[in-house]
Short mmCIF file of C-alpha atoms in Angstrom, two decimals:
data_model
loop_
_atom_site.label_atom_id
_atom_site.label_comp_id
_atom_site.label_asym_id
_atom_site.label_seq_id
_atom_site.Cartn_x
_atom_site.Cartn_y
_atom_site.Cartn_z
CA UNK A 1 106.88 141.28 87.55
CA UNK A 2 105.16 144.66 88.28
CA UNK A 3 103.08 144.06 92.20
CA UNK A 4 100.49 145.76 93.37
CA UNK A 5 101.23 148.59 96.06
CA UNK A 6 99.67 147.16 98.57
CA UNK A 7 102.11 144.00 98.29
CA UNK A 8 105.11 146.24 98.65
CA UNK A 9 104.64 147.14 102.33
CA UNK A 10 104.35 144.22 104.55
CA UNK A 11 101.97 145.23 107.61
CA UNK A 12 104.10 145.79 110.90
CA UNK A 13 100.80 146.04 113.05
CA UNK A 14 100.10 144.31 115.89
CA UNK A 15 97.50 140.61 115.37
CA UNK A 16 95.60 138.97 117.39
CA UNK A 17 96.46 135.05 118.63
CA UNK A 18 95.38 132.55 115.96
CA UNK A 19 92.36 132.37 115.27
CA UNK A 20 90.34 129.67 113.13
CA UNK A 21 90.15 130.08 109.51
CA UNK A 22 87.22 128.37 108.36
CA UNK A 23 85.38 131.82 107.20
CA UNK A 24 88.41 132.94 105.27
CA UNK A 25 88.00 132.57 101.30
CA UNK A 26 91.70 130.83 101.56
CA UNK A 27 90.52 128.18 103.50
CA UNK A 28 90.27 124.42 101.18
CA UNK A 29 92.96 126.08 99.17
CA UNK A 30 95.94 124.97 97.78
CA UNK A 31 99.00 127.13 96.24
CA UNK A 32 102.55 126.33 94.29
CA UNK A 33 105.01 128.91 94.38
CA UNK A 34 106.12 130.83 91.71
CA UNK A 35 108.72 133.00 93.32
CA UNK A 36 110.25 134.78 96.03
CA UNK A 37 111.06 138.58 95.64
CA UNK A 38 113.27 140.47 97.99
CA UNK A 39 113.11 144.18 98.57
CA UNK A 40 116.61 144.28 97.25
CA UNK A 41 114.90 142.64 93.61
CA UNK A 42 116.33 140.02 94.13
CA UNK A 43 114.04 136.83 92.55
CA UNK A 44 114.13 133.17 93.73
CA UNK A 45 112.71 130.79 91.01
CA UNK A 46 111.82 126.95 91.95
CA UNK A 47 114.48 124.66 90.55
CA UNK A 48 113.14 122.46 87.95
CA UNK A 49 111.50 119.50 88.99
CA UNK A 50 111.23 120.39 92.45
CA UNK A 51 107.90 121.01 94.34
CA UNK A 52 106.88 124.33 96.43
CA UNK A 53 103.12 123.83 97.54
CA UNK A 54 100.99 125.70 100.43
CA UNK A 55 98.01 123.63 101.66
CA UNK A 56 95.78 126.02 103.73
CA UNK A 57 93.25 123.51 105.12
CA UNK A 58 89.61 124.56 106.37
CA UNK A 59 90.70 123.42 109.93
CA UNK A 60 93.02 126.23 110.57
CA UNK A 61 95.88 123.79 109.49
CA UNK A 62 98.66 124.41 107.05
CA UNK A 63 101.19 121.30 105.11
CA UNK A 64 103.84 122.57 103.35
CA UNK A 65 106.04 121.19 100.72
CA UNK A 66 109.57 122.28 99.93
CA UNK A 67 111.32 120.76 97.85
CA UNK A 68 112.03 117.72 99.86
CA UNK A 69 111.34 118.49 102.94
CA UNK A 70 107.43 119.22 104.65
CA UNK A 71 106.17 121.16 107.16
CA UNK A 72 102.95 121.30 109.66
CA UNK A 73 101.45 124.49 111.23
CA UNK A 74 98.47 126.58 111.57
CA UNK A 75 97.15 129.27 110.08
CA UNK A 76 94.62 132.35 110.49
CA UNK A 77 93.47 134.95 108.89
CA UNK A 78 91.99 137.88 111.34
CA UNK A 79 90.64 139.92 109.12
CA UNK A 80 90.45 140.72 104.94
CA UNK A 81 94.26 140.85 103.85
CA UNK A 82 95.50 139.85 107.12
CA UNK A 83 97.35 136.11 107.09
CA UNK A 84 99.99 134.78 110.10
CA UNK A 85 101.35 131.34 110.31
CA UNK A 86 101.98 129.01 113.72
CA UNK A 87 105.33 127.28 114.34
CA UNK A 88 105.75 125.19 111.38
CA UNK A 89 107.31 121.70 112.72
CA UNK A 90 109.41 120.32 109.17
CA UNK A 91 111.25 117.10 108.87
CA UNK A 92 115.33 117.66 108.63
CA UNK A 93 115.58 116.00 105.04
CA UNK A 94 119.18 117.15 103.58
CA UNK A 95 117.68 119.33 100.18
CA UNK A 96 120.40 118.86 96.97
CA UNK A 97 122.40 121.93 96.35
CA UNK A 98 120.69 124.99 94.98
CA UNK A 99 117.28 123.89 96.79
CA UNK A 100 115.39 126.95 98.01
CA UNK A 101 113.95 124.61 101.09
CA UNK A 102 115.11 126.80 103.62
CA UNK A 103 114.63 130.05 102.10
CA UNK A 104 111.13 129.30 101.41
CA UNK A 105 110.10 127.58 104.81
CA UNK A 106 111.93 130.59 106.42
CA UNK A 107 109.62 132.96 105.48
CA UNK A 108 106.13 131.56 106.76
CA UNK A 109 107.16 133.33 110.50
CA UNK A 110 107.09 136.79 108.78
CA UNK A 111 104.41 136.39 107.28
CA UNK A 112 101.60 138.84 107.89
CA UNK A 113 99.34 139.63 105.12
CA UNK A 114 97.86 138.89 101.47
CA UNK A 115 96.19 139.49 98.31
CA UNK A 116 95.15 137.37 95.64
CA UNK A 117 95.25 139.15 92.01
CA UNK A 118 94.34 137.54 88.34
CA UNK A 119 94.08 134.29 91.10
CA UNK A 120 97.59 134.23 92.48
CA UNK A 121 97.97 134.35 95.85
CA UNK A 122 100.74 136.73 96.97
CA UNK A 123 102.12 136.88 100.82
CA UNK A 124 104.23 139.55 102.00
CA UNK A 125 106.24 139.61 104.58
CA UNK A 126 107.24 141.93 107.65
CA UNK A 127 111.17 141.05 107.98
CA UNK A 128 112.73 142.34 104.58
CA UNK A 129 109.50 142.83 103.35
CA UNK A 130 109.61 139.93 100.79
CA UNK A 131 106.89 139.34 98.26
CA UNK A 132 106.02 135.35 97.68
CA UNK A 133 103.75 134.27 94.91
CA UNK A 134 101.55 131.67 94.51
CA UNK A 135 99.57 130.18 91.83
CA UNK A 136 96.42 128.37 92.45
CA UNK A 137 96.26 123.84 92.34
CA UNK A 138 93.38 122.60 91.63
CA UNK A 139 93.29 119.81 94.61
CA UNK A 140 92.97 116.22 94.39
CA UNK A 141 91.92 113.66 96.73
CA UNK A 142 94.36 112.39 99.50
CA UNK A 143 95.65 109.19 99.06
CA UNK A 144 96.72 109.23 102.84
CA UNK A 145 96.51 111.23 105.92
CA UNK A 146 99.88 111.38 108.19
CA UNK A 147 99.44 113.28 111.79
CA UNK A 148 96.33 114.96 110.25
CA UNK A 149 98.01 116.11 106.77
CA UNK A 150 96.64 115.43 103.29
CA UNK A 151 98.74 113.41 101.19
CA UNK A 152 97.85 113.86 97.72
CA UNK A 153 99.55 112.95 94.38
CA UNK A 154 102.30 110.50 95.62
CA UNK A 155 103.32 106.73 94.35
CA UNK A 156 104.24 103.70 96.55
CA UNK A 157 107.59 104.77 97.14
CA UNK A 158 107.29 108.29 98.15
CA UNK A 159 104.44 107.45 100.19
CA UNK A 160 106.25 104.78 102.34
CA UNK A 161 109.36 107.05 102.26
CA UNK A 162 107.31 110.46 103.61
CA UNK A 163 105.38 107.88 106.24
CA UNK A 164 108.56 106.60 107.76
CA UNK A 165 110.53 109.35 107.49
CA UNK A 166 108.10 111.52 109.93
CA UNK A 167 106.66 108.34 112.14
CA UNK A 168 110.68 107.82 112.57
CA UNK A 169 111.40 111.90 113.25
CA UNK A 170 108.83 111.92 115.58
CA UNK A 171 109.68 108.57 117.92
CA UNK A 172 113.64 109.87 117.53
CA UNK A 173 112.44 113.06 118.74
CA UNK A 174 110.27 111.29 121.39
CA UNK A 175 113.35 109.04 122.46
CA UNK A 176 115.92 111.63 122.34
CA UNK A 177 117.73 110.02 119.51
CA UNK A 178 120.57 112.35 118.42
CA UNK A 179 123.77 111.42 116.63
CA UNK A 180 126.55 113.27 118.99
CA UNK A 181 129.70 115.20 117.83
CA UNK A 182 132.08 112.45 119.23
CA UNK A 183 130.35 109.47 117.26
CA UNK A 184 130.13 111.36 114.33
CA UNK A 185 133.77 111.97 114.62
CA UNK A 186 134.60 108.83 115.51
CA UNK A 187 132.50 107.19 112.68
CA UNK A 188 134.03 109.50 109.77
CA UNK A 189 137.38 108.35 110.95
CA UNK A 190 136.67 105.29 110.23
CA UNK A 191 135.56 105.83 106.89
CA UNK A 192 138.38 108.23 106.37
CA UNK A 193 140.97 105.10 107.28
CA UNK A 194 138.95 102.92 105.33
CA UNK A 195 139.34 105.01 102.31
CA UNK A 196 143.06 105.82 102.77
CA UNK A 197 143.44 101.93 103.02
CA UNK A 198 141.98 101.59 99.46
CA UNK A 199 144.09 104.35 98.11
CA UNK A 200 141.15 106.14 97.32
CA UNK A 201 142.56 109.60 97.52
CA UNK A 202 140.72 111.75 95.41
CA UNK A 203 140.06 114.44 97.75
CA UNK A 204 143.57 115.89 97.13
CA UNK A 205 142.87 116.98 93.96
CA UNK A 206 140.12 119.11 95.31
CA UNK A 207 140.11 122.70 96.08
CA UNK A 208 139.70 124.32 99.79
CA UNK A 209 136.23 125.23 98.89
CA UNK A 210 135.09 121.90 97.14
CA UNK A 211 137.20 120.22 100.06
CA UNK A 212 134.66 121.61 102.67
CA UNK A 213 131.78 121.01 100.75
CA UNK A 214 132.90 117.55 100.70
CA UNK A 215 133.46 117.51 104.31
CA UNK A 216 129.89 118.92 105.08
CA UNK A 217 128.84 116.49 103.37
CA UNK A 218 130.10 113.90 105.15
CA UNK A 219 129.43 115.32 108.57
CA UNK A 220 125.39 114.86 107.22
CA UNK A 221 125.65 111.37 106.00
CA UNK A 222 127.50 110.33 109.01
CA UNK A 223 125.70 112.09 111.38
CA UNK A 224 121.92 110.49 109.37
CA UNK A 225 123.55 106.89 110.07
CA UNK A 226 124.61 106.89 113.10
CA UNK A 227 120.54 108.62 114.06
CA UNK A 228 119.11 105.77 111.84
CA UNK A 229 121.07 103.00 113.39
CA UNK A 230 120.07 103.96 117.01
CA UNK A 231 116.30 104.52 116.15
CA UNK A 232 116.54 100.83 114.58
CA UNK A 233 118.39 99.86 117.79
CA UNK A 234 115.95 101.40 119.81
CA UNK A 235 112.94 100.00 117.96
CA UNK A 236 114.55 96.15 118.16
CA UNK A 237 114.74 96.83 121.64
CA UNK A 238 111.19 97.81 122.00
CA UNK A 239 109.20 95.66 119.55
CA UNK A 240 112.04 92.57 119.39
CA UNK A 241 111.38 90.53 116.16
CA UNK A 242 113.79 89.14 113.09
CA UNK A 243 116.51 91.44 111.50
CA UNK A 244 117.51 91.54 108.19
CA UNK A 245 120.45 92.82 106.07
CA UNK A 246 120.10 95.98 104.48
CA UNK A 247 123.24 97.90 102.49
CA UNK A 248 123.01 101.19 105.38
CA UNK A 249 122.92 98.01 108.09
CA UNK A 250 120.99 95.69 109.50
CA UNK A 251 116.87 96.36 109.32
CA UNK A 252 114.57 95.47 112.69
CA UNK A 253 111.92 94.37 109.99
CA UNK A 254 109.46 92.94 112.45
CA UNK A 255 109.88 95.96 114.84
CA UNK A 256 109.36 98.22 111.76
CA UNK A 257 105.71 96.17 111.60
CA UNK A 258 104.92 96.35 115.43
CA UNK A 259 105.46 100.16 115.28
CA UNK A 260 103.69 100.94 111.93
CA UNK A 261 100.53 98.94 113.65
CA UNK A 262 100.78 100.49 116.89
CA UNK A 263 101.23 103.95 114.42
CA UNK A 264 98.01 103.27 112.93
CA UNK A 265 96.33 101.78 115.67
CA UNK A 266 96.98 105.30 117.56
CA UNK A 267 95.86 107.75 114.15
CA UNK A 268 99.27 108.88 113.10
CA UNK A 269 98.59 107.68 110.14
CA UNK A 270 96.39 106.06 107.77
CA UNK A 271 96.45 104.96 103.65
CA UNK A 272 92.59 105.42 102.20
CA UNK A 273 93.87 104.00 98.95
CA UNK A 274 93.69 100.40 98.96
CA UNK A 275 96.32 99.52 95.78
CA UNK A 276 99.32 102.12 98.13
CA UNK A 277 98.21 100.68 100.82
CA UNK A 278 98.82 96.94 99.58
CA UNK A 279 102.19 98.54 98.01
CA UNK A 280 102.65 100.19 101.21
CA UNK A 281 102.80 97.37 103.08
CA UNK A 282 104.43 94.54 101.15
CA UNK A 283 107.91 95.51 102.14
CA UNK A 284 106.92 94.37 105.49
CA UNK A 285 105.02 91.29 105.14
CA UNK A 286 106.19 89.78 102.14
CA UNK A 287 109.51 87.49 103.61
CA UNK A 288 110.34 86.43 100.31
CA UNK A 289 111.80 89.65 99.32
CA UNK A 290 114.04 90.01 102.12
CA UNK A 291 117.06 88.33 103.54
CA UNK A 292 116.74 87.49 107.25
CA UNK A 293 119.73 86.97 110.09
CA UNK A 294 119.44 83.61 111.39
CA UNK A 295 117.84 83.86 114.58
CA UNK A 296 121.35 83.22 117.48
CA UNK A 297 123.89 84.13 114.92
CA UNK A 298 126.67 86.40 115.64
CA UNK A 299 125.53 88.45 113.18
CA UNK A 300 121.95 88.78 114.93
CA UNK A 301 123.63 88.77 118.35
CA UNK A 302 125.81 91.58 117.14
CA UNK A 303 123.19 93.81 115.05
CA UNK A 304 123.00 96.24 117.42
CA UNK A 305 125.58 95.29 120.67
CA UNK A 306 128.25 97.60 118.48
CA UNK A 307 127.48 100.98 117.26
CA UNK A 308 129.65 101.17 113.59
CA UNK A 309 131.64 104.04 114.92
CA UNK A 310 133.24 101.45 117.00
CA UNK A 311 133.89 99.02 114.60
#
């Protein structure tokens, strides 16, 4: 695609500190990318089926989707043309291969100016001078709000799996919940044994390169356990309550409830719709769908004394 001149230079003047954006005409709006163009013409195209959106709100707040991760900032525009981002905060979702998630959350802090032609919206930026486009969405009404971001346009499952998966960043962050190198290590040694002791020994067949794909891999899902176990450790030891079994391990279900309350109770988050918010909620009031440790078992007693690296 041919861009306008003015698109090709990104502006390397000094701004001013944020500043609100409620008089900019990009304030209320909403954008889904289109592309990403390099100086080098090189073009980055969405991968099918996966969503790029830019939510500028009124507020001087921004909520990003990529792909399948999301991200919160601010925004301001100082002048016409002119456009900067905050720090956008983004959840540390593991994107399928090929996902331009980083590429396109990378390129918010470089931002520095804009122009919207035949109603796209394009952004260009002042590190290699990159050219993102935009096309306009016509908005629709949230469904849910989530420390102070719009949710729009989601079912029952994604909206219980975006709601935990940021209430649950933020109180591991909080906590200082962090999977370290030696349990990771320790845990995928396990699994390793536990493989070889099946005579599952596929990986041989693979190449170097395929090998340490494989092996990345596993350093993420081991490393997403072991932080999931000790938030639910964490919250059993705050909120106490019945556990139940789960396939990725036992589930502090009435903990889960005490926090989401206290959640809501302090605004993190709320549902406005009432049929997601039944949905919402069902998985943790409905006992009949769930399979509960009985209370002074071993298996209760031991939900959480053992970590499953040491196993």
């Amino acid at each position: 695609m041919r861009y306008p001149t003015i698109l090709l230079i990104a502006l390397l003047c000094g701004a001013s500190p944020l500043a609100l954006a409620e008089s900019s005409p990009l304030a209320g709006t909403t954008w889904a990318l289109v592309e990403i163009q390099s100086m080098d013409d090189q073009v980055y195209v969405p991968e099918e089926g996966a969503e790029y959106s830019l939510e500028l709100r009124d507020d001087g707040m921004v909520a990003i989707r990529a792909d399948c991760q999301l991200g919160t900032g601010t925004w301001a525009s100082d002048a016409p043309g002119q456009l900067r981002f905050g720090a956008i905060a983004t959840t540390r979702a593991l994107c399928p291969p090929g996902s331009l998630s980083e590429r396109y959350l990378a390129q918010f802090q470089w931002v520095r100016s804009y122009v919207i032609e035949d109603e796209h919206l394009f952004l260009a930026t002042m590190a290699d001078g990159s050219i993102i486009e935009l096309a306009p969405v016509a908005t629709s009404v949230p469904v849910a709000t989530l420390f102070g971001e719009a949710l729009r346009d989601v079912d029952a499952t994604q909206l219980q799996e975006i709601i935990l998966g940021r209430l649950f960043e933020h109180y591991a962050d909080e906590q200082g919940i962090v999977a370290e190198p030696d349990e990771i290590a320790a845990l995928l040694e396990r699994l390793r044994a536990g493989r070889a002791a099946a005579g599952l020994d596929a990986e041989t067949a693979l190449s170097p390169e395929e090998r340490e794909q494989l092996a990345v891999m596993q350093r993420d899902m081991a490393r997403a356990l072991i932080r999931h176990w000790k938030i639910n450790r964490a919250l059993h030891q705050e909120y106490g309550g019945r556990i139940i079994y789960q396939q990725l391990g036992p589930e502090p279900l009435d903990a889960y409830r005490a926090f989401l309350d206290a959640q809501q109770a302090a605004g993190a988050f709320s549902i406005h719709d009432p049929a997601l918010s039944e949905a919402f909620w069902r998985y943790f009031t409905d006992e009949s769908i769930h399979d509960f440790m009985a209370p002074g078992s071993d298996d209760e007693t031991q939900a959480f004394a053992v970590p499953p690296w040491e196993r």
